[in-house]
PDB file of C-alpha atoms in Angstrom:
ATOM      1  CA  GLU P   1      -0.298  30.494  82.230  1.00  0.00           C
ATOM      2  CA  GLY P   2      -3.460  32.283  83.237  1.00  0.00           C
ATOM      3  CA  ILE P   3      -1.682  34.283  85.930  1.00  0.00           C
ATOM      4  CA  ARG P   4      -1.886  37.929  84.934  1.00  0.00           C
ATOM      5  CA  TRP P   5      -2.928  41.301  86.287  1.00  0.00           C
ATOM      6  CA  ARG P   6      -6.556  42.319  86.089  1.00  0.00           C
ATOM      7  CA  PRO P   7      -7.078  45.521  84.063  1.00  0.00           C
ATOM      8  CA  GLN P   8      -5.868  48.595  85.978  1.00  0.00           C
ATOM      9  CA  ALA P   9      -4.775  46.490  88.995  1.00  0.00           C
ATOM     10  CA  GLU P  10      -1.198  47.794  88.957  1.00  0.00           C
ATOM     11  CA  THR P  11      -2.410  51.402  88.666  1.00  0.00           C
ATOM     12  CA  PHE P  12      -4.721  50.786  91.619  1.00  0.00           C
ATOM     13  CA  LEU P  13      -1.911  49.218  93.700  1.00  0.00           C
ATOM     14  CA  ARG P  14       0.484  52.058  92.758  1.00  0.00           C
ATOM     15  CA  HIS P  15      -2.102  54.551  94.000  1.00  0.00           C
ATOM     16  CA  LEU P  16      -2.576  52.669  97.284  1.00  0.00           C
ATOM     17  CA  GLN P  17       1.154  52.460  97.832  1.00  0.00           C
ATOM     18  CA  ALA P  18       1.663  56.172  97.106  1.00  0.00           C
ATOM     19  CA  SER P  19      -1.143  57.000  99.526  1.00  0.00           C
ATOM     20  CA  HIS P  20       0.810  55.292 102.312  1.00  0.00           C
ATOM     21  CA  LEU P  21      -2.093  52.963 103.060  1.00  0.00           C
ATOM     22  CA  ASP P  22      -1.414  49.432 104.285  1.00  0.00           C
ATOM     23  CA  VAL P  23      -1.847  47.099 101.320  1.00  0.00           C
ATOM     24  CA  VAL P  24      -2.395  43.463 102.257  1.00  0.00           C
ATOM     25  CA  LEU P  25      -3.096  40.502 100.005  1.00  0.00           C
ATOM     26  CA  ILE P  26      -5.109  37.744 101.667  1.00  0.00           C
ATOM     27  CA  THR P  27      -5.847  34.564  99.765  1.00  0.00           C
ATOM     28  CA  ASN P  28      -7.222  31.077 100.230  1.00  0.00           C
ATOM     29  CA  ALA P  29      -4.473  29.846  97.902  1.00  0.00           C
ATOM     30  CA  HIS P  30      -1.938  27.469  99.383  1.00  0.00           C
ATOM     31  CA  PRO P  31       1.366  29.194 100.319  1.00  0.00           C
ATOM     32  CA  LEU P  32       3.177  27.319  97.515  1.00  0.00           C
ATOM     33  CA  THR P  33       0.598  28.518  94.998  1.00  0.00           C
ATOM     34  CA  LEU P  34       0.968  32.067  96.306  1.00  0.00           C
ATOM     35  CA  LYS P  35       4.747  31.779  95.967  1.00  0.00           C
ATOM     36  CA  MET P  36       4.355  30.564  92.370  1.00  0.00           C
ATOM     37  CA  LYS P  37       2.049  33.495  91.555  1.00  0.00           C
ATOM     38  CA  ALA P  38       4.499  35.915  93.192  1.00  0.00           C
ATOM     39  CA  GLU P  39       7.239  34.556  90.911  1.00  0.00           C
ATOM     40  CA  ARG P  40       5.085  35.275  87.832  1.00  0.00           C
ATOM     41  CA  LEU P  41       3.884  38.740  88.951  1.00  0.00           C
ATOM     42  CA  PRO P  42       5.765  41.265  91.112  1.00  0.00           C
ATOM     43  CA  LEU P  43       3.271  40.924  94.000  1.00  0.00           C
ATOM     44  CA  ALA P  44       5.789  41.729  96.741  1.00  0.00           C
ATOM     45  CA  GLN P  45       6.422  45.094  95.051  1.00  0.00           C
ATOM     46  CA  TRP P  46       2.869  46.195  95.708  1.00  0.00           C
ATOM     47  CA  PHE P  47       1.824  44.458  98.954  1.00  0.00           C
ATOM     48  CA  ASP P  48       3.140  45.184 102.420  1.00  0.00           C
ATOM     49  CA  VAL P  49       2.084  41.692 103.518  1.00  0.00           C
ATOM     50  CA  MET P  50       0.832  38.589 101.694  1.00  0.00           C
ATOM     51  CA  ILE P  51      -1.162  36.110 103.772  1.00  0.00           C
ATOM     52  CA  SER P  52      -2.473  32.652 102.954  1.00  0.00           C
ATOM     53  CA  SER P  53      -5.491  31.536 104.963  1.00  0.00           C
ATOM     54  CA  HIS P  54      -3.673  28.200 105.250  1.00  0.00           C
ATOM     55  CA  ASP P  55      -1.351  29.932 107.750  1.00  0.00           C
ATOM     56  CA  TYR P  56      -4.371  30.209 110.069  1.00  0.00           C
ATOM     57  CA  GLY P  57      -5.855  26.811 109.306  1.00  0.00           C
ATOM     58  CA  ALA P  58      -9.120  28.512 108.352  1.00  0.00           C
ATOM     59  CA  PRO P  59     -10.422  29.907 105.048  1.00  0.00           C
ATOM     60  CA  LYS P  60     -11.454  33.538 104.577  1.00  0.00           C
ATOM     61  CA  GLU P  61     -15.102  32.437 104.718  1.00  0.00           C
ATOM     62  CA  THR P  62     -14.825  31.744 108.479  1.00  0.00           C
ATOM     63  CA  PRO P  63     -14.841  33.984 111.567  1.00  0.00           C
ATOM     64  CA  THR P  64     -11.711  32.132 112.759  1.00  0.00           C
ATOM     65  CA  PHE P  65      -9.739  33.526 109.847  1.00  0.00           C
ATOM     66  CA  TRP P  66     -10.750  37.134 110.557  1.00  0.00           C
ATOM     67  CA  ARG P  67     -10.044  36.848 114.297  1.00  0.00           C
ATOM     68  CA  SER P  68      -6.583  35.413 113.561  1.00  0.00           C
ATOM     69  CA  LEU P  69      -5.856  38.033 110.917  1.00  0.00           C
ATOM     70  CA  ILE P  70      -6.674  40.996 113.149  1.00  0.00           C
ATOM     71  CA  GLN P  71      -4.559  39.546 115.962  1.00  0.00           C
ATOM     72  CA  ASP P  72      -1.509  39.191 113.692  1.00  0.00           C
ATOM     73  CA  HIS P  73      -2.116  42.303 111.578  1.00  0.00           C
ATOM     74  CA  PRO P  74      -4.257  44.819 113.482  1.00  0.00           C
ATOM     75  CA  PHE P  75      -6.560  46.912 111.293  1.00  0.00           C
ATOM     76  CA  ASP P  76      -9.660  49.044 111.726  1.00  0.00           C
ATOM     77  CA  PRO P  77     -12.532  47.149 110.047  1.00  0.00           C
ATOM     78  CA  GLU P  78     -14.507  50.381 109.727  1.00  0.00           C
ATOM     79  CA  ARG P  79     -11.710  51.984 107.668  1.00  0.00           C
ATOM     80  CA  THR P  80     -10.809  48.913 105.619  1.00  0.00           C
ATOM     81  CA  LEU P  81     -11.508  48.415 101.914  1.00  0.00           C
ATOM     82  CA  PHE P  82     -11.693  44.732 101.016  1.00  0.00           C
ATOM     83  CA  VAL P  83     -12.058  43.506  97.436  1.00  0.00           C
ATOM     84  CA  ASP P  84     -12.804  39.848  96.773  1.00  0.00           C
ATOM     85  CA  ASP P  85     -14.311  37.827  93.962  1.00  0.00           C
ATOM     86  CA  SER P  86     -16.309  35.606  96.325  1.00  0.00           C
ATOM     87  CA  GLU P  87     -19.488  36.900  97.885  1.00  0.00           C
ATOM     88  CA  TYR P  88     -19.204  34.189 100.555  1.00  0.00           C
ATOM     89  CA  VAL P  89     -15.868  35.661 101.605  1.00  0.00           C
ATOM     90  CA  LEU P  90     -17.393  39.146 101.557  1.00  0.00           C
ATOM     91  CA  ASP P  91     -20.255  37.896 103.738  1.00  0.00           C
ATOM     92  CA  SER P  92     -17.732  36.706 106.293  1.00  0.00           C
ATOM     93  CA  ALA P  93     -15.833  40.006 106.165  1.00  0.00           C
ATOM     94  CA  GLN P  94     -19.094  41.910 106.589  1.00  0.00           C
ATOM     95  CA  GLU P  95     -20.057  39.794 109.607  1.00  0.00           C
ATOM     96  CA  PHE P  96     -16.646  40.610 111.076  1.00  0.00           C
ATOM     97  CA  GLY P  97     -17.348  44.323 110.609  1.00  0.00           C
ATOM     98  CA  VAL P  98     -15.344  45.232 107.505  1.00  0.00           C
ATOM     99  CA  ALA P  99     -17.195  48.308 106.251  1.00  0.00           C
ATOM    100  CA  HIS P 100     -16.083  48.802 102.642  1.00  0.00           C
ATOM    101  CA  LEU P 101     -16.653  45.708 100.541  1.00  0.00           C
ATOM    102  CA  VAL P 102     -16.376  45.390  96.763  1.00  0.00           C
ATOM    103  CA  THR P 103     -16.661  42.356  94.488  1.00  0.00           C
ATOM    104  CA  LEU P 104     -15.632  41.781  90.907  1.00  0.00           C
ATOM    105  CA  ARG P 105     -18.322  41.820  88.235  1.00  0.00           C
ATOM    106  CA  GLN P 106     -16.438  39.211  86.175  1.00  0.00           C
ATOM    107  CA  PRO P 107     -14.129  37.151  88.415  1.00  0.00           C
ATOM    108  CA  ASP P 108     -13.479  34.633  85.631  1.00  0.00           C
ATOM    109  CA  SER P 109     -12.759  36.154  82.208  1.00  0.00           C
ATOM    110  CA  THR P 110     -13.900  32.944  80.524  1.00  0.00           C
ATOM    111  CA  LEU P 111     -17.434  33.376  81.918  1.00  0.00           C
ATOM    112  CA  PRO P 112     -19.958  36.168  81.381  1.00  0.00           C
ATOM    113  CA  PRO P 113     -20.069  39.022  83.906  1.00  0.00           C
ATOM    114  CA  ARG P 114     -22.340  38.553  86.901  1.00  0.00           C
ATOM    115  CA  VAL P 115     -25.535  40.562  86.646  1.00  0.00           C
ATOM    116  CA  ASP P 116     -26.730  40.427  90.242  1.00  0.00           C
ATOM    117  CA  THR P 117     -24.336  40.857  93.113  1.00  0.00           C
ATOM    118  CA  ARG P 118     -25.077  41.586  96.756  1.00  0.00           C
ATOM    119  CA  PHE P 119     -22.079  43.931  97.052  1.00  0.00           C
ATOM    120  CA  PRO P 120     -20.932  46.872  94.952  1.00  0.00           C
ATOM    121  CA  ALA P 121     -19.224  45.361  91.918  1.00  0.00           C
ATOM    122  CA  ILE P 122     -16.500  46.637  89.585  1.00  0.00           C
ATOM    123  CA  HIS P 123     -15.264  45.564  86.191  1.00  0.00           C
ATOM    124  CA  HIS P 124     -11.855  47.269  86.580  1.00  0.00           C
ATOM    125  CA  PHE P 125      -9.969  48.649  89.553  1.00  0.00           C
ATOM    126  CA  GLU P 126      -9.951  52.168  88.089  1.00  0.00           C
ATOM    127  CA  GLU P 127     -13.636  52.315  89.067  1.00  0.00           C
ATOM    128  CA  ILE P 128     -12.719  52.688  92.747  1.00  0.00           C
ATOM    129  CA  LEU P 129      -9.683  54.941  92.385  1.00  0.00           C
ATOM    130  CA  SER P 130     -11.726  58.125  92.719  1.00  0.00           C
ATOM    131  CA  GLY P 131     -12.783  57.161  96.247  1.00  0.00           C
ATOM    132  CA  LEU P 132      -9.217  56.814  97.529  1.00  0.00           C
ATOM    133  CA  PRO P 133      -7.022  59.530  99.083  1.00  0.00           C
ATOM    134  CA  THR P 134      -5.285  61.785  96.578  1.00  0.00           C
ATOM    135  CA  ILE P 135      -1.634  61.316  95.793  1.00  0.00           C
ATOM    136  CA  ASP P 136       0.468  64.403  96.558  1.00  0.00           C
TER     137      ASP P 136
END
């Protein structure tokens, strides 16, 4: 219960996949929790890699996580789009050099939307589709 797609998330992921971009899910969730979520939603269908911060012994909020991630899965921080519901995680990504950071206006549907965020915020993933490469 409670595990479901955010509005337009599958459309967003389909677009990323069709654009031949690397699509990576990184989470602070325990690997067993990630496995349970992947059994409820077809996550593996949309993500090239799914990573739990527990695999690195450091949460996404720490520089250790980002150093470990880039060693195992090299990426260009200046060309990376990272979406997260935690501004603390986005702070850490920004300190590491990730250039394109987006947060969710309403991370918890049972709470009101956030009014003030320090990062660009979206309600639905369709809001950032126009900035991605076009599908041929």
